[in-house]
Coordinates of C-alpha atoms in Angstrom, one line a residue:
M1 CA -69.0 39.5 -13.5
T2 CA -70.7 38.8 -16.4
Q3 CA -73.2 36.1 -17.0
S4 CA -70.8 34.6 -19.7
T5 CA -67.9 34.6 -17.0
D6 CA -69.9 33.0 -14.4
R7 CA -70.4 30.0 -16.7
I8 CA -66.9 29.9 -18.2
L9 CA -65.0 30.1 -14.5
P10 CA -67.1 26.8 -13.1
G11 CA -66.1 25.3 -16.7
I12 CA -62.4 25.7 -16.2
L13 CA -62.8 24.6 -12.9
L14 CA -64.6 21.4 -13.8
M15 CA -61.8 20.7 -16.4
I16 CA -59.1 20.8 -14.0
G17 CA -61.2 18.6 -11.7
F18 CA -60.9 16.4 -14.7
T19 CA -57.4 16.4 -15.4
V20 CA -56.7 15.4 -11.5
T21 CA -59.6 12.5 -11.3
A22 CA -58.5 11.0 -14.9
P23 CA -55.2 10.2 -13.6
V24 CA -56.8 8.9 -10.3
M25 CA -58.7 6.2 -12.3
D26 CA -55.4 5.4 -14.2
S27 CA -53.5 5.3 -10.9
F28 CA -56.1 2.7 -9.5
A29 CA -55.9 0.8 -12.6
K30 CA -52.0 0.4 -12.6
L31 CA -52.1 -0.7 -8.6
A32 CA -55.0 -3.4 -9.5
S33 CA -52.9 -4.5 -12.5
A34 CA -50.5 -5.7 -10.2
E35 CA -52.8 -9.1 -9.7
I36 CA -56.1 -8.5 -11.8
P37 CA -56.3 -9.0 -15.6
V38 CA -56.5 -5.9 -17.8
G39 CA -59.9 -6.9 -19.1
Q40 CA -61.3 -7.7 -15.6
I41 CA -60.2 -3.9 -14.8
A42 CA -61.8 -2.8 -18.0
A43 CA -65.0 -4.7 -17.1
A44 CA -64.9 -3.1 -13.4
R45 CA -64.7 0.5 -15.2
F46 CA -67.7 -0.1 -17.4
G47 CA -69.8 -2.1 -15.0
L48 CA -69.5 0.3 -12.2
Q49 CA -70.2 3.3 -14.8
A50 CA -72.9 1.8 -16.0
L51 CA -74.3 1.0 -12.5
I52 CA -74.1 4.6 -11.6
L53 CA -75.4 6.3 -14.5
V54 CA -78.2 4.1 -15.7
P55 CA -80.1 5.1 -12.7
L56 CA -79.0 8.9 -13.2
A57 CA -80.1 8.8 -16.3
V58 CA -83.4 7.7 -15.4
A59 CA -84.0 9.9 -12.9
L60 CA -83.4 12.8 -15.2
G61 CA -85.3 11.2 -17.9
Q62 CA -82.7 11.0 -20.5
I63 CA -83.1 7.2 -21.0
V64 CA -85.0 6.4 -24.2
R65 CA -84.7 3.2 -26.2
P66 CA -82.4 3.7 -29.1
S67 CA -83.0 2.9 -32.8
A68 CA -81.3 0.0 -34.4
R69 CA -78.9 2.4 -36.0
E70 CA -78.0 3.9 -32.8
A71 CA -77.7 0.9 -30.9
A72 CA -75.3 -0.3 -33.6
L73 CA -73.3 3.0 -33.3
H74 CA -73.4 2.4 -29.7
L75 CA -71.9 -1.3 -30.0
V76 CA -68.8 -0.2 -32.3
R77 CA -68.3 3.0 -30.0
A78 CA -68.1 0.6 -27.1
G79 CA -65.8 -1.8 -28.7
L80 CA -63.7 1.1 -29.8
I81 CA -63.4 2.8 -26.1
L82 CA -63.2 -0.8 -24.5
C83 CA -60.3 -1.7 -26.9
A84 CA -58.7 1.7 -26.0
T85 CA -59.2 1.3 -22.3
T86 CA -57.8 -2.3 -22.3
A87 CA -54.8 -1.4 -24.5
F88 CA -53.9 1.6 -22.0
F89 CA -54.5 -0.2 -18.8
A90 CA -52.3 -3.2 -20.2
A91 CA -49.4 -0.3 -20.6
L92 CA -49.9 1.0 -17.1
Q93 CA -48.8 -2.6 -16.0
A94 CA -45.0 -2.0 -17.1
M95 CA -44.9 2.2 -18.0
P96 CA -44.8 5.0 -15.8
L97 CA -47.8 6.6 -15.9
A98 CA -47.0 10.2 -17.3
D99 CA -44.9 8.5 -19.9
A100 CA -48.0 6.6 -21.2
I101 CA -50.3 9.4 -20.6
A102 CA -47.9 11.8 -22.6
I103 CA -48.1 9.1 -25.5
F104 CA -51.8 9.0 -25.6
F105 CA -51.7 12.6 -25.9
V106 CA -51.2 12.2 -29.8
E107 CA -54.8 11.7 -30.0
P108 CA -55.9 15.1 -30.7
F109 CA -53.8 15.0 -33.9
I110 CA -55.1 11.9 -34.9
L111 CA -58.9 13.1 -34.5
T112 CA -57.8 16.1 -36.4
L113 CA -57.0 13.8 -39.3
L114 CA -59.5 11.4 -38.9
G115 CA -62.0 14.2 -38.6
A116 CA -60.6 15.1 -42.3
L117 CA -60.8 12.0 -43.7
F118 CA -64.6 10.9 -42.8
L119 CA -66.0 14.1 -41.7
G120 CA -64.9 16.6 -44.6
E121 CA -63.2 19.0 -41.7
S122 CA -60.8 21.3 -43.4
V123 CA -57.1 20.8 -42.1
G124 CA -54.8 23.6 -43.5
W125 CA -50.9 23.1 -43.3
R126 CA -50.4 24.7 -39.8
R127 CA -52.6 21.8 -38.2
I128 CA -50.9 19.4 -40.3
V129 CA -47.1 20.7 -39.2
A130 CA -48.5 21.0 -35.5
S131 CA -49.6 17.2 -35.9
A132 CA -46.2 16.2 -37.1
V133 CA -44.5 17.9 -34.2
G134 CA -46.9 16.3 -31.9
F135 CA -46.1 12.8 -33.1
S136 CA -42.2 13.5 -33.1
G137 CA -42.9 14.5 -29.3
A138 CA -44.5 11.0 -28.8
M139 CA -41.7 9.1 -30.7
L140 CA -39.3 10.8 -27.9
V141 CA -41.3 9.1 -25.0
I142 CA -41.9 6.0 -27.0
R143 CA -38.2 5.4 -28.2
P144 CA -36.7 5.0 -24.5
S145 CA -39.8 3.2 -23.2
F146 CA -39.8 1.2 -26.2
A147 CA -36.2 0.4 -25.0
A148 CA -37.1 -0.3 -21.7
F149 CA -40.6 -2.2 -21.9
G150 CA -40.5 -3.3 -25.7
A151 CA -43.7 -3.3 -27.5
V152 CA -45.9 -2.1 -24.4
A153 CA -44.7 1.2 -25.4
L154 CA -46.6 1.1 -28.6
L155 CA -50.0 0.3 -26.4
P156 CA -50.6 4.3 -25.5
L157 CA -50.4 4.8 -29.3
A158 CA -53.0 2.1 -29.9
T159 CA -55.3 3.7 -27.4
A160 CA -54.9 7.1 -29.1
F161 CA -55.8 5.7 -32.4
C162 CA -59.0 3.7 -30.9
F163 CA -60.1 7.0 -28.9
A164 CA -60.0 9.1 -31.8
A165 CA -62.2 6.8 -33.9
Y166 CA -64.4 6.7 -30.7
M167 CA -64.5 10.1 -31.1
V168 CA -65.4 10.7 -34.9
L169 CA -68.4 8.3 -33.9
T170 CA -69.4 10.1 -30.9
R171 CA -69.9 13.0 -33.0
Q172 CA -72.3 11.3 -35.2
I173 CA -74.6 10.8 -32.2
A174 CA -73.8 13.1 -29.3
R175 CA -76.0 15.9 -31.0
R176 CA -79.1 13.6 -30.8
M177 CA -78.6 12.1 -27.1
P178 CA -78.2 14.2 -23.9
T179 CA -74.6 13.7 -22.1
V180 CA -75.5 11.4 -19.0
A181 CA -77.6 8.8 -21.6
L182 CA -74.9 8.9 -24.0
Q183 CA -72.4 7.8 -21.4
A184 CA -74.4 5.3 -19.7
W185 CA -75.5 3.5 -23.1
T186 CA -71.7 3.2 -24.0
A187 CA -71.2 1.8 -20.5
V188 CA -73.8 -0.9 -20.8
A189 CA -72.6 -1.9 -24.3
A190 CA -69.0 -2.3 -23.1
S191 CA -70.0 -4.2 -20.5
F192 CA -72.2 -6.4 -22.9
I193 CA -69.4 -7.1 -24.8
V194 CA -66.5 -7.5 -22.1
L195 CA -68.3 -9.6 -19.5
P196 CA -69.2 -12.5 -21.9
V197 CA -65.9 -12.9 -23.0
L198 CA -64.5 -13.1 -19.4
V199 CA -67.0 -15.8 -18.4
L200 CA -65.5 -17.6 -21.6
C201 CA -62.3 -16.9 -20.7
D202 CA -62.4 -18.0 -17.1
G203 CA -60.1 -20.7 -16.2
S204 CA -58.4 -20.6 -19.8
G205 CA -55.3 -19.4 -18.7
I206 CA -55.5 -16.4 -21.1
G207 CA -53.5 -14.0 -18.7
P208 CA -55.4 -10.5 -19.8
L209 CA -58.9 -12.2 -19.8
D210 CA -59.2 -14.9 -17.6
P211 CA -60.5 -13.6 -14.2
V212 CA -59.7 -13.8 -10.5
W213 CA -61.0 -13.2 -7.2
P214 CA -59.7 -9.9 -5.9
R215 CA -58.1 -10.1 -2.7
G216 CA -57.8 -7.4 0.2
P217 CA -57.3 -4.1 -1.5
Y218 CA -58.0 -4.9 -4.7
W219 CA -61.5 -4.6 -4.2
V220 CA -60.8 -1.0 -3.3
W221 CA -58.6 -0.4 -6.4
L222 CA -61.4 -2.0 -8.8
A223 CA -64.1 0.3 -7.2
G224 CA -61.6 3.1 -7.7
V225 CA -61.5 2.7 -11.3
G226 CA -65.1 2.9 -12.1
I227 CA -65.9 5.6 -9.7
A228 CA -63.4 7.7 -11.0
A229 CA -64.1 7.1 -14.4
T230 CA -67.5 7.8 -14.0
V231 CA -66.6 11.3 -12.1
S232 CA -63.8 12.2 -14.7
H233 CA -66.5 11.8 -17.4
L234 CA -69.2 13.7 -15.5
L235 CA -66.7 16.7 -14.7
I236 CA -65.5 17.0 -18.5
S237 CA -69.0 16.8 -19.7
G238 CA -69.8 19.7 -17.4
A239 CA -66.7 21.3 -18.5
L240 CA -67.9 21.4 -22.1
R241 CA -71.3 22.5 -21.4
L242 CA -70.4 25.6 -19.5
A243 CA -67.5 26.9 -21.2
P244 CA -66.0 26.9 -25.0
T245 CA -64.0 24.2 -26.1
A246 CA -61.1 26.5 -27.2
V247 CA -61.2 28.0 -23.7
I248 CA -61.0 24.3 -21.9
A249 CA -59.3 22.1 -24.4
P250 CA -55.6 23.5 -23.5
L251 CA -56.2 22.8 -19.7
Q252 CA -56.4 19.1 -20.4
Y253 CA -52.8 18.9 -20.8
L254 CA -52.4 19.3 -17.0
E255 CA -53.4 16.0 -16.9
I256 CA -49.5 15.1 -17.7
V257 CA -48.5 17.2 -14.6
A258 CA -51.1 15.3 -12.4
A259 CA -50.1 12.2 -13.7
A260 CA -46.4 12.6 -13.2
A261 CA -47.2 13.9 -9.6
L262 CA -49.2 10.9 -8.9
G263 CA -46.5 8.6 -10.6
Y264 CA -44.0 9.9 -8.5
L265 CA -46.1 10.0 -5.0
I266 CA -47.5 6.5 -5.5
F267 CA -45.2 4.5 -7.8
D268 CA -41.8 6.4 -7.6
D269 CA -41.6 6.9 -11.3
L270 CA -40.4 10.0 -13.1
P271 CA -40.4 10.9 -16.9
D272 CA -36.4 11.1 -18.1
I273 CA -34.8 13.9 -19.9
E274 CA -35.8 12.6 -23.1
A275 CA -39.3 12.0 -22.1
L276 CA -39.8 15.4 -20.9
A277 CA -38.6 16.9 -24.2
G278 CA -41.0 14.7 -26.0
I279 CA -43.8 15.6 -23.9
A280 CA -42.7 19.6 -24.3
L281 CA -43.3 19.0 -27.9
I282 CA -46.5 17.4 -27.5
I283 CA -48.1 20.1 -25.3
G284 CA -46.4 22.6 -27.4
S285 CA -48.0 21.5 -30.3
G286 CA -51.2 21.0 -29.2
F287 CA -51.4 24.6 -27.1
Y288 CA -50.7 25.9 -31.0
V289 CA -53.6 24.0 -32.5
F290 CA -56.0 25.1 -29.6
L291 CA -54.9 28.5 -29.7
R292 CA -55.1 29.0 -33.6
E293 CA -58.6 27.4 -33.5
R294 CA -59.8 30.0 -30.9
R295 CA -58.2 32.8 -32.8
L296 CA -59.9 31.5 -35.8
S297 CA -63.1 31.2 -33.8
L298 CA -63.0 34.7 -33.0
T299 CA -62.4 36.4 -36.5
R300 CA -64.8 34.0 -38.0
P301 CA -67.8 36.1 -39.0
P302 CA -71.0 35.0 -37.7
P303 CA -73.5 32.8 -39.8
P304 CA -76.4 35.2 -41.5
A305 CA -79.4 35.6 -39.5
P306 CA -82.5 33.6 -40.6

């Protein structure tokens, strides 16, 4: 077994671990949302992530004081990921887990378009067609969900837009900062934004933001959200470090399978035929984009030697 294979196989295993752990986080969030406001669930998610990752980053010697520009980027990124998380948790209050995640998976196509607009990345007609097919699949999932749940079905789409913008900003800073430190600062910045809002809204009667005192198992659900979020981020970061993106990115669509299984086992939810057709279109177009990118990367000539 070659050294490259030794690295790729653990990377694939870590990515598979992520595709299982991320829906576990969403399942905890859906369980907690029966009584806990979504803003409080998001605060638990980022607060626990900060409590876990900041000491880890310090132990690894990765925490350094960010510059003013980096601090501003952290706050903007935190605002985007906070909006994405809150919107998705709000969707999970009403929607089946697999349907919400399937709609969110238009995010790679949105990221492709944003990368072309703001980062100058080239986008050929094939990727544009694949993006259009992916959006069509999302519409197949959204349409019955919209009929059943109303505008809530659009929240995973809002999550996809916010997360794609978050990823564009992440590309601007990730090359200059270690992964654990980056995730730690993101969690700290998100907590810095959401916790004062919850304090100000305490007793206000604003449903999504008025915090409540958790009862019984809801402490477990909130802790599960934060712990699963932290573990999933570490797993995907490790996978990206060990294996090429073109190898592990298609595996992310296993997340829909894990979400459907957890949705059935925990909430007795299953996607209908129209939603399954939409999920198939999203997965198929996503695989096409990733496989084409992989083929292009293999045929692209190497950069000239210095």
